[in-house]
């Protein structure tokens, strides 16, 4: 009424309960129910996608089984490693490795067990396929395939379907894996390259040795003696060239020291005289 408006002022309609009611409504509707509806929608979309993916997996697994049976005519469950790679290259992704390389397929199979040195069993191949499919559904990296773990009961049930095929723990048993073959091939390739490089180095060294011997033979067989000098006098700064007799210069100068009478003789020494012209007159005879 006008009197209340003048007395109390404008209060609007409703009561003070409207404030908590409005806040509660916003929290429940805007933040909880709306997000719940979005979550349900996404979950339904994911479920539909998984159903389509399951149908895709069934078709690809059927293709893989058909390709396996073409190679395993006797239904032994085993094929050669090269044949298993060919099978996976025929099947599209995610079950197979279509449009990929053999090296990539072999690397993805590195933790699979080898039977009879070079054969793969169907049981182990399907475990790899299941892991790849799970990674593909979760849109994770292919490098994380080996991190996928199965429920123990489910894995045991699958293994017991093949009682005649041994199943060893790759971390505890002595089983042979494809990784062992890959490592052995890399080591063999490394040693082959090193052996070829060593042979080339030996051949190069032999050729260089022959060339060095040929260059020495072409230079002549006379040994140089110009650098050979001996000193026979007291002056250290005047070396005399060796004349070949081993006693130095045979000429005696006027400045010979009086304390050295053997240098004051007018001719060669007795030793050189005997070596130059030995005779019975000049050389004492022994009786």
Tab-separated table of C-alpha atoms in Angstrom, residues 113-278:
chain	number	residue	atom	x	y	z
A	113	UNK	CA	57.915	-66.294	-27.448
A	114	UNK	CA	59.579	-68.360	-30.167
A	115	UNK	CA	58.852	-72.078	-30.345
A	116	UNK	CA	61.211	-74.528	-32.026
A	117	UNK	CA	63.635	-71.640	-32.699
A	118	UNK	CA	61.588	-69.908	-35.414
A	119	UNK	CA	57.837	-70.515	-35.006
A	120	UNK	CA	54.978	-68.424	-33.594
A	121	UNK	CA	51.834	-69.804	-31.975
A	122	UNK	CA	48.357	-68.422	-32.578
A	123	UNK	CA	47.822	-67.980	-28.828
A	124	UNK	CA	50.683	-65.488	-28.465
A	125	UNK	CA	49.698	-63.587	-31.598
A	126	UNK	CA	46.175	-62.998	-30.297
A	127	UNK	CA	47.555	-61.648	-27.016
A	128	UNK	CA	49.476	-59.054	-29.028
A	129	UNK	CA	46.352	-58.227	-31.044
A	130	UNK	CA	44.285	-57.734	-27.866
A	131	UNK	CA	46.849	-55.343	-26.428
A	132	UNK	CA	47.013	-53.307	-29.621
A	133	UNK	CA	43.224	-53.082	-29.780
A	134	UNK	CA	43.022	-51.856	-26.195
A	135	UNK	CA	45.634	-49.160	-26.846
A	136	UNK	CA	43.804	-48.095	-29.986
A	137	UNK	CA	40.458	-47.794	-28.151
A	138	UNK	CA	41.993	-45.628	-25.442
A	139	UNK	CA	43.793	-43.514	-28.056
A	140	UNK	CA	47.143	-44.021	-26.361
A	141	UNK	CA	50.612	-44.366	-27.870
A	142	UNK	CA	51.540	-47.572	-29.620
A	143	UNK	CA	54.787	-47.680	-27.639
A	144	UNK	CA	52.710	-48.448	-24.513
A	145	UNK	CA	51.377	-51.727	-25.907
A	146	UNK	CA	53.527	-53.899	-23.660
A	147	UNK	CA	52.328	-52.041	-20.551
A	148	UNK	CA	48.801	-53.408	-20.994
A	149	UNK	CA	48.023	-56.105	-18.420
A	150	UNK	CA	45.123	-58.570	-18.552
A	151	UNK	CA	42.929	-59.781	-15.753
A	152	UNK	CA	44.664	-62.881	-14.308
A	153	UNK	CA	41.584	-65.115	-14.621
A	154	UNK	CA	40.943	-64.044	-18.189
A	155	UNK	CA	44.567	-64.611	-19.192
A	156	UNK	CA	44.669	-68.001	-17.469
A	157	UNK	CA	41.502	-69.103	-19.226
A	158	UNK	CA	42.962	-68.153	-22.604
A	159	UNK	CA	46.240	-69.967	-21.923
A	160	UNK	CA	44.459	-73.135	-20.753
A	161	UNK	CA	42.737	-73.355	-24.121
A	162	UNK	CA	46.093	-74.527	-25.506
A	163	UNK	CA	47.345	-77.109	-22.976
A	164	UNK	CA	50.014	-78.537	-25.266
A	165	UNK	CA	51.777	-75.201	-25.781
A	166	UNK	CA	54.259	-74.135	-23.078
A	167	UNK	CA	53.842	-70.683	-21.603
A	168	UNK	CA	56.863	-69.293	-19.740
A	169	UNK	CA	57.266	-66.002	-17.956
A	170	UNK	CA	59.562	-63.936	-20.153
A	171	UNK	CA	61.115	-62.312	-17.068
A	172	UNK	CA	61.801	-65.525	-15.161
A	173	UNK	CA	61.920	-68.456	-17.583
A	174	UNK	CA	64.542	-69.445	-20.137
A	175	UNK	CA	62.288	-68.997	-23.153
A	176	UNK	CA	63.592	-67.583	-26.404
A	177	UNK	CA	62.010	-64.319	-27.504
A	178	UNK	CA	62.019	-62.533	-30.826
A	179	UNK	CA	64.028	-59.816	-29.088
A	180	UNK	CA	66.874	-62.311	-28.653
A	181	UNK	CA	66.908	-62.969	-32.388
A	182	UNK	CA	66.890	-59.241	-33.148
A	183	UNK	CA	69.827	-58.628	-30.799
A	184	UNK	CA	71.771	-61.568	-32.244
A	185	UNK	CA	71.247	-60.324	-35.805
A	186	UNK	CA	72.422	-56.824	-34.832
A	187	UNK	CA	75.533	-58.228	-33.149
A	188	UNK	CA	76.317	-60.407	-36.162
A	189	UNK	CA	75.891	-57.443	-38.493
A	190	UNK	CA	78.183	-55.340	-36.291
A	191	UNK	CA	80.949	-57.955	-36.273
A	192	UNK	CA	80.626	-58.471	-40.021
A	193	UNK	CA	81.148	-54.767	-40.642
A	194	UNK	CA	84.094	-54.660	-38.243
A	195	UNK	CA	85.675	-57.722	-39.891
A	196	UNK	CA	85.372	-56.139	-43.339
A	197	UNK	CA	86.877	-52.888	-42.044
A	198	UNK	CA	89.763	-54.837	-40.454
A	199	UNK	CA	90.488	-56.672	-43.720
A	200	UNK	CA	90.501	-53.394	-45.647
A	201	UNK	CA	92.907	-51.892	-43.100
A	202	UNK	CA	95.211	-54.920	-43.434
A	203	UNK	CA	95.200	-54.679	-47.222
A	204	UNK	CA	95.942	-50.947	-47.046
A	205	UNK	CA	98.834	-51.546	-44.639
A	206	UNK	CA	100.281	-54.253	-46.918
A	207	UNK	CA	100.083	-51.964	-49.966
A	208	UNK	CA	101.764	-49.118	-48.083
A	209	UNK	CA	104.529	-51.508	-46.909
A	210	UNK	CA	105.223	-52.686	-50.455
A	211	UNK	CA	105.346	-49.107	-51.693
A	212	UNK	CA	107.816	-48.169	-48.934
A	213	UNK	CA	110.088	-51.120	-49.805
A	214	UNK	CA	109.998	-50.192	-53.480
A	215	UNK	CA	110.977	-46.601	-52.742
A	216	UNK	CA	113.940	-47.776	-50.613
A	217	UNK	CA	115.127	-50.129	-53.360
A	218	UNK	CA	115.068	-47.371	-55.983
A	219	UNK	CA	117.346	-45.103	-53.933
A	220	UNK	CA	120.492	-47.345	-54.433
A	221	UNK	CA	122.459	-49.815	-52.330
A	222	UNK	CA	125.522	-47.604	-51.486
A	223	UNK	CA	125.536	-46.593	-47.859
A	224	UNK	CA	126.259	-42.864	-47.398
A	225	UNK	CA	129.380	-42.113	-45.284
A	226	UNK	CA	129.742	-38.356	-45.725
A	227	UNK	CA	128.281	-37.701	-42.301
A	228	UNK	CA	130.820	-39.948	-40.518
A	229	UNK	CA	133.693	-37.862	-39.029
A	230	UNK	CA	136.228	-38.470	-36.252
A	231	UNK	CA	138.534	-36.091	-34.385
A	232	UNK	CA	142.276	-36.827	-34.212
A	233	UNK	CA	143.787	-33.578	-32.977
A	234	UNK	CA	143.422	-31.464	-29.911
A	235	UNK	CA	141.312	-28.774	-31.592
A	236	UNK	CA	137.645	-29.573	-31.100
A	237	UNK	CA	136.461	-27.150	-33.789
A	238	UNK	CA	138.328	-28.773	-36.675
A	239	UNK	CA	137.113	-32.289	-37.345
A	240	UNK	CA	138.965	-34.435	-39.847
A	241	UNK	CA	137.303	-36.660	-42.360
A	242	UNK	CA	138.033	-40.316	-41.939
A	243	UNK	CA	140.234	-41.565	-44.780
A	244	UNK	CA	139.339	-45.137	-44.198
A	245	UNK	CA	142.519	-46.205	-42.436
A	246	UNK	CA	141.183	-45.663	-38.952
A	247	UNK	CA	144.167	-43.556	-37.759
A	248	UNK	CA	143.284	-40.101	-39.041
A	249	UNK	CA	145.527	-37.771	-41.041
A	250	UNK	CA	148.933	-39.226	-41.914
A	251	UNK	CA	150.637	-35.859	-42.537
A	252	UNK	CA	152.627	-34.391	-39.700
A	253	UNK	CA	152.827	-30.628	-39.313
A	254	UNK	CA	155.640	-28.482	-38.049
A	255	UNK	CA	153.734	-27.526	-34.910
A	256	UNK	CA	153.739	-31.013	-33.450
A	257	UNK	CA	154.315	-31.080	-29.754
A	258	UNK	CA	157.789	-32.233	-28.621
A	259	UNK	CA	156.117	-34.498	-26.081
A	260	UNK	CA	154.672	-36.537	-28.914
A	261	UNK	CA	157.730	-37.906	-30.762
A	262	UNK	CA	155.607	-40.266	-32.817
A	263	UNK	CA	154.151	-37.227	-34.597
A	264	UNK	CA	157.658	-35.819	-35.492
A	265	UNK	CA	158.537	-38.627	-37.877
A	266	UNK	CA	159.057	-37.651	-41.505
A	267	UNK	CA	156.793	-40.331	-42.892
A	268	UNK	CA	153.884	-42.584	-42.043
A	269	UNK	CA	153.836	-44.511	-38.852
A	270	UNK	CA	155.247	-48.025	-38.570
A	271	UNK	CA	151.746	-49.442	-38.455
A	272	UNK	CA	150.670	-47.787	-41.698
A	273	UNK	CA	153.979	-48.771	-43.335
A	274	UNK	CA	153.445	-52.359	-42.426
A	275	UNK	CA	149.850	-52.266	-43.699
A	276	UNK	CA	150.778	-50.448	-46.929
A	277	UNK	CA	153.844	-52.425	-48.050
A	278	UNK	CA	154.833	-55.231	-45.728
